[in-house]
Amino acid sequence: MTDEQRTDREIREYRMEELAEEAGITVRTLRFYRERGLIPPPRREGRIAWYDAHHLARLRTIAALLERGHTLSGIADLASAFDSGRDVGEVLGLGEPTEETPVRLTPEDLADYFEGDATAENLTAALDLGYLATDGDEIVHISRRLLDVSSALVKEGVPLSAVLAAGREVRGHAEALASLFVELLRSHAAEGDLERLRPLAKSVVDAELSMAMDRRLRGS
């Protein structure tokens, strides 16, 4: 297969020198990134290593993160966290109903949302909690609302690690509340009415949380 034929393939492939030129780096730098695990291994055909658009995208992400002040060691940790992350289908459940809107992000976007708190430890915790997932080379946050609230809290000075720890606690309470209301509705309503009555359960929880916050704030 000639280089021209490869260019016409659905996903273009590059030799090492071509990829380095496209990414604006030297071949030596590319080799260093590969040795550090910053990019996934190339596809090998005999003695020739072939790279594709996914490798190019990763190199451009590395360049953007370096510009934002991240170290190569930190970027390697982030890459490892995302490469071992849960798949978005596993987290959301393909075909299952959801009221939340997933958000597709690049590592640079996450760095902007959470500033200096987008560490490998925090992102690994977010992956474990199910807030973040992967979809091929993309990162997906499972909820626009949770992303915006988490980012707002971090910008107000709350450490992301504390936000994630609180999220884990809330998850446990939310699961218990969901079990309570699903059992209640299944006991007293037709199966086909569960989705229609779902907002009523959410309103009860919202009202009770609001009143609980009032009591806590008055008592402080």
XYZ file of N, CA and C in Angstrom:
660
model
N 0.852 -1.191 0.000
C 0.000 0.000 0.000
C 0.888 1.241 0.000
N 0.628 2.175 -0.915
C 1.443 3.373 -1.019
C 1.013 4.412 -0.004
N 1.902 5.426 0.199
C 1.569 6.519 1.123
C 0.341 7.271 0.639
N 0.184 7.415 -0.680
C -0.972 8.126 -1.231
C -2.260 7.380 -0.914
N -2.216 6.043 -1.014
C -3.397 5.250 -0.678
C -3.735 5.374 0.799
N -2.696 5.435 1.642
C -2.937 5.579 3.073
C -3.602 6.910 3.387
N -3.208 7.969 2.653
C -3.786 9.285 2.874
C -5.274 9.280 2.601
N -5.706 8.428 1.681
C -7.114 8.378 1.292
C -7.946 7.512 2.213
N -7.336 6.871 3.178
C -8.096 6.032 4.094
C -8.950 6.906 4.996
N -10.005 6.284 5.579
C -10.927 7.030 6.430
C -10.185 7.728 7.571
N -9.223 7.049 8.195
C -8.391 7.662 9.214
C -6.975 7.706 8.670
N -6.485 8.910 8.455
C -5.157 9.046 7.870
C -4.105 8.537 8.835
N -3.077 7.934 8.306
C -1.971 7.466 9.112
C -0.694 8.204 8.723
N 0.188 8.366 9.706
C 1.416 9.123 9.521
C 2.617 8.291 9.947
N 3.701 8.453 9.227
C 4.973 7.970 9.747
C 5.417 8.914 10.864
N 6.413 8.506 11.636
C 6.844 9.302 12.779
C 7.242 10.719 12.359
N 8.000 10.848 11.280
C 8.458 12.165 10.836
C 7.276 13.038 10.415
N 6.283 12.426 9.749
C 5.110 13.181 9.304
C 4.276 13.659 10.484
N 4.120 12.786 11.482
C 3.333 13.153 12.655
C 4.009 14.290 13.418
N 5.323 14.197 13.586
C 6.049 15.245 14.296
C 5.887 16.580 13.586
N 5.964 16.564 12.253
C 5.811 17.802 11.481
C 4.404 18.378 11.643
N 3.375 17.515 11.571
C 1.990 17.974 11.731
C 1.762 18.575 13.115
N 2.407 17.996 14.136
C 2.208 18.452 15.511
C 3.111 19.627 15.874
N 4.062 19.939 15.015
C 4.959 21.063 15.280
C 6.002 20.764 16.333
N 6.432 19.510 16.419
C 7.459 19.122 17.378
C 8.552 18.362 16.639
N 9.636 18.072 17.335
C 10.717 17.306 16.726
C 10.459 15.813 16.889
N 11.115 15.032 16.048
C 11.006 13.578 16.157
C 11.539 13.112 17.512
N 12.567 13.768 17.995
C 13.125 13.413 19.308
C 12.092 13.620 20.412
N 11.357 14.734 20.326
C 10.309 15.001 21.327
C 9.213 13.958 21.236
N 8.838 13.599 20.006
C 7.800 12.587 19.818
C 8.228 11.257 20.434
N 9.469 10.874 20.211
C 9.976 9.627 20.805
C 9.917 9.705 22.332
N 10.268 10.867 22.885
C 10.242 11.042 24.336
C 8.824 10.891 24.874
N 7.853 11.512 24.185
C 6.454 11.401 24.611
C 5.999 9.945 24.577
N 6.407 9.242 23.534
C 5.989 7.840 23.413
C 6.596 7.000 24.528
N 7.869 7.243 24.828
C 8.551 6.491 25.892
C 7.938 6.780 27.259
N 7.448 8.012 27.462
C 6.839 8.384 28.751
C 5.382 7.930 28.847
N 4.836 7.364 27.778
C 3.456 6.907 27.804
C 2.446 8.019 27.625
N 2.888 9.155 27.098
C 1.981 10.289 26.882
C 1.076 10.069 25.681
N 1.499 9.230 24.756
C 0.662 8.868 23.618
C 0.598 7.349 23.542
N -0.491 6.802 23.021
C -0.598 5.340 22.927
C 0.372 4.782 21.894
N 0.689 3.505 21.967
C 1.625 2.907 21.003
C 1.085 3.010 19.577
N 1.957 3.115 18.598
C 1.519 3.166 17.199
C 1.139 1.781 16.696
N 0.490 1.757 15.545
C 0.222 0.489 14.869
C 1.469 0.119 14.084
N 1.906 -1.115 14.220
C 3.140 -1.510 13.543
C 2.838 -2.409 12.351
N 3.553 -2.135 11.311
C 3.468 -2.923 10.085
C 4.900 -3.270 9.698
N 5.349 -4.447 10.135
C 6.750 -4.779 9.958
C 7.592 -3.883 10.861
N 8.545 -3.189 10.276
C 9.413 -2.293 11.046
C 8.897 -0.855 11.039
N 7.773 -0.618 10.363
C 7.244 0.743 10.246
C 6.169 0.981 11.296
N 6.271 2.112 11.997
C 5.267 2.513 12.981
C 4.333 3.529 12.332
N 3.017 3.254 12.418
C 2.023 4.149 11.841
C 1.209 4.820 12.958
N 1.088 6.133 12.874
C 0.304 6.927 13.816
C -0.915 7.476 13.087
N -1.958 7.822 13.854
C -3.173 8.316 13.200
C -3.644 9.618 13.826
N -4.883 10.021 13.481
C -5.430 11.295 13.947
C -5.576 11.346 15.463
N -5.773 10.182 16.101
C -5.885 10.152 17.556
C -4.556 10.547 18.206
N -3.455 10.087 17.642
C -2.143 10.473 18.159
C -1.917 11.971 17.964
N -2.320 12.489 16.817
C -2.149 13.919 16.550
C -2.972 14.753 17.522
N -4.190 14.321 17.785
C -5.040 15.045 18.734
C -4.421 15.028 20.127
N -3.857 13.887 20.534
C -3.224 13.795 21.855
C -2.024 14.742 21.937
N -1.228 14.820 20.874
C -0.071 15.711 20.873
C -0.487 17.173 20.983
N -1.575 17.529 20.317
C -2.065 18.910 20.406
C -2.618 19.206 21.798
N -3.223 18.196 22.426
C -3.695 18.357 23.802
C -2.511 18.566 24.743
N -1.443 17.790 24.566
C -0.250 17.937 25.401
C 0.302 19.355 25.274
N 0.371 19.852 24.040
C 0.885 21.210 23.823
C 0.020 22.243 24.541
N -1.314 22.073 24.463
C -2.219 23.022 25.114
C -2.073 22.975 26.629
N -1.923 21.773 27.209
C -1.773 21.647 28.656
C -0.436 22.211 29.127
N 0.607 22.030 28.332
C 1.901 22.619 28.674
C 1.805 24.140 28.693
N 1.067 24.706 27.756
C 0.880 26.160 27.726
C 0.147 26.651 28.967
N -0.717 25.805 29.545
C -1.468 26.176 30.749
C -0.672 25.921 32.030
N 0.570 25.492 31.890
C 1.419 25.335 33.063
C 1.489 23.938 33.638
N 0.836 22.959 33.018
C 0.925 21.589 33.508
C 2.300 21.012 33.191
N 2.801 20.170 34.088
C 4.091 19.512 33.863
C 3.879 18.239 33.054
N 4.948 17.750 32.442
C 4.855 16.503 31.689
C 4.482 15.341 32.601
N 4.996 15.368 33.827
C 4.651 14.307 34.774
C 3.156 14.333 35.074
N 2.614 15.536 35.287
C 1.180 15.660 35.543
C 0.345 15.239 34.350
N 0.801 15.606 33.152
C 0.076 15.235 31.939
C 0.087 13.724 31.758
N 1.216 13.084 32.075
C 1.298 11.626 31.978
C 0.304 10.972 32.929
N 0.165 11.530 34.139
C -0.795 10.993 35.102
C -2.223 11.160 34.591
N -2.507 12.334 33.997
C -3.848 12.572 33.454
C -4.143 11.600 32.311
N -3.159 11.413 31.439
C -3.346 10.502 30.309
C -3.630 9.090 30.803
N -2.892 8.671 31.830
C -3.101 7.337 32.384
C -4.488 7.212 33.002
N -4.927 8.274 33.702
C -6.252 8.251 34.331
C -7.346 8.124 33.284
N -7.237 8.898 32.209
C -8.270 8.855 31.186
C -8.221 7.574 30.359
N -7.011 7.087 30.082
C -6.904 5.866 29.290
C -7.472 4.662 30.029
N -7.490 4.717 31.361
C -8.033 3.609 32.144
C -9.428 3.926 32.666
N -10.035 5.006 32.154
C -11.346 5.433 32.644
C -12.477 4.530 32.187
N -13.642 4.710 32.832
C -14.816 3.920 32.472
C -15.413 4.449 31.173
N -15.926 3.546 30.366
C -16.561 3.906 29.109
C -17.897 4.588 29.370
N -18.245 5.571 28.506
C -19.475 6.334 28.728
C -20.709 5.441 28.668
N -20.675 4.406 27.847
C -21.814 3.495 27.797
C -21.997 2.741 29.090
N -20.882 2.403 29.736
C -20.933 1.704 31.018
C -21.519 2.601 32.096
N -21.167 3.899 32.061
C -21.612 4.830 33.098
C -23.075 5.219 32.921
N -23.446 5.604 31.695
C -24.808 6.069 31.462
C -25.790 4.926 31.234
N -25.314 3.832 30.650
C -26.213 2.736 30.312
C -26.872 3.025 28.977
N -26.435 2.332 27.946
C -26.948 2.607 26.601
C -28.440 2.336 26.528
N -29.203 3.295 26.037
C -30.629 3.131 25.857
C -31.453 3.407 27.091
N -30.809 3.659 28.241
C -31.561 3.914 29.460
C -31.970 5.382 29.528
N -33.154 5.684 30.096
C -33.612 7.072 30.158
C -32.767 7.889 31.124
N -32.575 9.156 30.824
C -31.873 10.067 31.708
C -32.343 11.484 31.440
N -32.435 12.281 32.496
C -32.791 13.687 32.352
C -31.548 14.561 32.276
N -30.383 13.965 32.458
C -29.147 14.733 32.452
C -28.554 14.801 31.047
N -27.894 15.915 30.772
C -27.274 16.131 29.466
C -25.773 15.940 29.583
N -25.210 14.908 28.962
C -23.749 14.721 28.997
C -23.043 15.853 28.253
N -21.808 16.117 28.653
C -21.005 17.175 28.039
C -19.686 16.580 27.575
N -19.353 16.800 26.320
C -18.076 16.312 25.786
C -17.014 17.384 25.997
N -15.859 16.960 26.515
C -14.806 17.881 26.893
C -13.446 17.389 26.414
N -12.532 18.334 26.252
C -11.125 17.990 26.065
C -10.423 18.169 27.410
N -9.233 17.609 27.580
C -8.498 17.866 28.827
C -8.270 19.352 29.073
N -8.105 20.135 27.980
C -7.938 21.581 28.147
C -9.195 22.213 28.728
N -10.374 21.746 28.260
C -11.639 22.256 28.800
C -11.735 21.985 30.296
N -11.373 20.766 30.706
C -11.416 20.421 32.122
C -10.469 21.300 32.930
N -9.290 21.565 32.377
C -8.336 22.430 33.062
C -8.926 23.815 33.265
N -9.693 24.297 32.275
C -10.331 25.608 32.397
C -11.445 25.590 33.431
N -12.221 24.509 33.471
C -13.338 24.422 34.417
C -12.838 24.390 35.861
N -11.750 23.654 36.095
C -11.314 23.411 37.469
C -9.950 23.988 37.802
N -9.411 24.800 36.904
C -8.171 25.520 37.142
C -7.092 24.573 37.659
N -6.413 24.906 38.746
C -5.310 24.076 39.230
C -5.747 22.805 39.914
N -7.063 22.598 40.070
C -7.559 21.407 40.763
C -7.762 20.207 39.845
N -7.480 20.363 38.559
C -7.656 19.244 37.623
C -6.449 18.317 37.684
N -6.230 17.769 38.868
C -5.092 16.862 39.074
C -5.477 15.438 38.718
N -4.463 14.597 38.551
C -4.733 13.197 38.223
C -5.536 12.530 39.332
N -5.221 12.860 40.603
C -5.934 12.254 41.723
C -7.418 12.614 41.697
N -7.707 13.904 41.471
C -9.100 14.341 41.439
C -9.850 13.760 40.248
N -9.187 13.706 39.094
C -9.862 13.178 37.910
C -10.082 11.668 38.020
N -9.151 10.980 38.660
C -9.354 9.550 38.903
C -10.547 9.342 39.832
N -10.652 10.208 40.856
C -11.800 10.121 41.772
C -13.101 10.390 41.024
N -13.083 11.354 40.093
C -14.282 11.665 39.305
C -14.653 10.505 38.392
N -13.645 9.826 37.843
C -13.897 8.641 37.016
C -14.508 7.525 37.855
N -13.954 7.315 39.047
C -14.465 6.259 39.932
C -15.897 6.553 40.361
N -16.189 7.827 40.604
C -17.525 8.221 41.038
C -18.540 8.127 39.902
N -18.044 8.179 38.671
C -18.948 8.116 37.529
C -19.296 9.478 36.961
N -18.665 10.542 37.461
C -18.901 11.872 36.898
C -18.277 11.974 35.511
N -17.109 11.372 35.349
C -16.413 11.395 34.065
C -16.386 10.001 33.466
N -16.401 9.957 32.141
C -16.281 8.699 31.420
C -15.521 8.990 30.132
N -15.182 7.953 29.411
C -14.496 8.128 28.137
C -15.341 7.573 27.008
N -15.204 8.183 25.848
C -15.880 7.718 24.645
C -14.863 7.787 23.522
N -14.139 6.696 23.342
C -13.026 6.725 22.404
C -11.952 7.647 22.946
N -11.575 8.664 22.181
C -10.568 9.624 22.608
C -11.174 10.824 23.324
N -12.484 10.849 23.472
C -13.144 11.994 24.099
C -13.432 11.731 25.573
N -13.535 12.816 26.338
C -13.919 12.763 27.741
C -15.362 13.250 27.826
N -16.170 12.570 28.619
C -17.570 12.935 28.762
C -17.889 13.137 30.233
N -18.449 14.317 30.580
C -19.017 14.502 31.913
C -20.487 14.129 31.806
N -20.975 13.302 32.728
C -22.309 12.723 32.560
C -23.438 13.716 32.807
N -23.144 14.905 33.366
C -24.225 15.833 33.691
C -23.758 17.275 33.571
N -24.395 18.029 32.673
C -24.100 19.452 32.539
C -24.331 20.171 33.867
N -25.408 19.823 34.569
C -25.708 20.499 35.828
C -24.636 20.236 36.880
N -24.215 18.982 37.008
C -23.179 18.656 37.987
C -21.851 19.309 37.625
N -21.534 19.369 36.348
C -20.295 20.008 35.906
C -20.296 21.484 36.274
N -21.403 22.175 35.976
C -21.481 23.613 36.252
C -21.433 23.903 37.746
N -22.143 23.092 38.538
C -22.151 23.303 39.989
C -20.769 23.022 40.573
N -20.138 21.926 40.151
C -18.808 21.587 40.662
C -17.810 22.687 40.331
N -17.860 23.185 39.102
C -16.956 24.254 38.685
C -17.199 25.528 39.489
N -18.468 25.862 39.722
C -18.802 27.066 40.492
C -18.272 26.970 41.917
N -18.404 25.792 42.531
C -17.905 25.614 43.891
C -16.386 25.750 43.950
N -15.697 25.182 42.963
C -14.236 25.293 42.919
C -13.824 26.749 42.762
N -14.532 27.490 41.907
C -14.214 28.912 41.703
C -14.498 29.741 42.952
N -15.371 29.227 43.844
C -15.653 29.906 45.110
C -14.654 29.526 46.196
N -13.697 28.684 45.838
C -12.652 28.335 46.790
C -12.791 26.977 47.446
N -13.811 26.204 47.075
C -13.975 24.865 47.646
C -13.078 23.896 46.856
N -12.178 23.182 47.508
C -11.301 22.254 46.777
C -12.115 21.197 46.035
N -11.661 20.844 44.839
C -12.374 19.832 44.058
C -12.417 18.497 44.791
N -11.378 18.185 45.541
C -11.379 16.929 46.294
C -12.530 16.902 47.296
N -12.812 18.061 47.931
C -13.920 18.147 48.882
C -15.263 18.060 48.166
N -15.349 18.671 46.984
C -16.582 18.595 46.194
C -16.879 17.147 45.822
N -15.852 16.422 45.397
C -16.039 15.030 45.000
C -16.382 14.145 46.198
N -15.765 14.429 47.349
C -16.081 13.660 48.559
C -17.540 13.893 48.957
N -17.985 15.155 48.859
C -19.384 15.456 49.160
C -20.307 14.789 48.149
N -19.884 14.780 46.883
C -20.687 14.127 45.855
C -20.875 12.650 46.119
N -19.832 12.012 46.631
C -19.937 10.588 46.959
C -20.943 10.368 48.093
N -20.940 11.273 49.101
C -21.902 11.179 50.195
C -23.325 11.401 49.677
N -23.489 12.434 48.847
C -24.806 12.735 48.288
C -25.312 11.561 47.457
N -24.397 10.916 46.719
C -24.785 9.765 45.891
C -25.444 8.687 46.750
N -24.857 8.403 47.901
C -25.429 7.387 48.774
C -26.819 7.757 49.261
N -27.004 9.018 49.685
C -28.318 9.461 50.148
C -29.327 9.470 48.998
N -28.876 9.893 47.819
C -29.769 9.952 46.658
C -30.247 8.559 46.261
N -29.355 7.573 46.334
C -29.749 6.202 46.009
C -30.829 5.710 46.972
N -30.657 6.061 48.262
C -31.649 5.639 49.252
C -32.991 6.316 49.000
N -32.976 7.609 48.671
C -34.218 8.330 48.380
C -34.891 7.778 47.128
N -34.087 7.495 46.104
C -34.651 6.957 44.867
C -35.315 5.609 45.121
N -34.676 4.765 45.922
C -35.259 3.457 46.253
C -36.584 3.622 46.985
N -36.623 4.584 47.922
C -37.845 4.829 48.684
C -38.998 5.218 47.770
N -38.747 6.188 46.863
C -39.833 6.684 46.022
C -40.228 5.699 44.932
N -39.275 4.968 44.378
C -39.627 3.972 43.368
C -40.482 2.876 43.990
N -40.126 2.458 45.209
C -40.926 1.453 45.894
C -42.324 1.985 46.197
N -42.410 3.247 46.625
C -43.696 3.872 46.923
C -44.589 3.921 45.682
N -44.016 4.384 44.574
C -44.806 4.527 43.353
C -45.193 3.174 42.772
N -44.295 2.209 42.838
C -44.630 0.882 42.305
C -45.708 0.195 43.134
N -45.792 0.568 44.418
C -46.812 -0.028 45.288
C -48.190 0.589 45.086
N -48.220 1.856 44.596
C -49.497 2.561 44.562
C -49.838 3.174 43.204
N -49.015 2.937 42.191
C -49.303 3.502 40.874
C -49.024 2.451 39.809
N -49.637 2.647 38.652
C -49.417 1.724 37.538
C -47.987 1.874 37.020
N -47.438 0.780 36.511
C -46.058 0.788 36.026
C -45.838 1.869 34.972
N -46.829 2.065 34.119
C -46.695 3.063 33.056
C -46.717 4.492 33.536
N -47.086 4.723 34.806
C -47.170 6.082 35.341
C -45.914 6.511 36.075
N -44.934 5.626 36.210
C -43.762 5.937 37.021
C -42.995 7.156 36.501
N -42.763 7.198 35.194
C -42.034 8.339 34.637
C -42.834 9.628 34.772
N -44.158 9.538 34.597
C -45.010 10.732 34.701
C -45.003 11.293 36.125
N -44.928 10.404 37.136
C -44.966 10.833 38.529
C -43.579 11.159 39.091
N -42.562 10.870 38.332
C -41.183 11.117 38.783
C -40.946 12.549 39.265
N -41.447 13.595 38.576
C -41.210 14.970 39.053
C -41.773 15.227 40.446
N -42.852 14.517 40.841
C -43.425 14.736 42.164
C -42.439 14.317 43.256
N -41.785 13.188 43.063
C -40.788 12.735 44.031
C -39.642 13.733 44.131
N -39.199 14.256 42.984
C -38.116 15.229 42.984
C -38.521 16.507 43.709
N -39.781 16.913 43.577
C -40.256 18.115 44.255
C -40.253 17.949 45.762
N -40.630 16.746 46.230
C -40.599 16.477 47.667
C -39.177 16.605 48.202
N -38.225 15.995 47.505
C -36.824 16.044 47.946
C -36.306 17.474 47.924
N -36.634 18.232 46.878
C -36.179 19.619 46.763
C -36.724 20.465 47.910
N -38.017 20.297 48.217
C -38.632 21.073 49.291
C -38.028 20.709 50.644
N -37.849 19.426 50.902
C -37.286 18.995 52.177
C -35.834 19.473 52.326
N -35.071 19.423 51.251
C -33.694 19.910 51.318
C -33.669 21.402 51.592
N -34.552 22.137 50.944
C -34.622 23.581 51.162
C -34.927 23.906 52.622
N -35.908 23.206 53.200
C -36.261 23.458 54.596
C -35.144 23.023 55.540
N -34.466 21.937 55.224
C -33.344 21.484 56.038
C -32.213 22.505 56.014
N -31.937 23.097 54.837
C -30.925 24.137 54.742
C -31.329 25.345 55.589
N -32.597 25.700 55.561
C -33.078 26.821 56.388
C -32.803 26.553 57.859
N -33.117 25.334 58.308
C -32.923 24.998 59.714
C -31.443 25.051 60.088
N -30.583 24.531 59.206
C -29.160 24.524 59.476
C -28.595 25.940 59.535
N -29.023 26.782 58.589
C -28.505 28.151 58.536
C -28.985 28.988 59.703
N -30.221 28.766 60.141
C -30.740 29.493 61.305
C -30.029 29.058 62.571
N -29.605 27.801 62.587
C -28.948 27.293 63.781
C -27.479 27.630 63.855
N -26.903 28.169 62.759
C -25.459 28.468 62.744
C -25.158 29.814 63.368
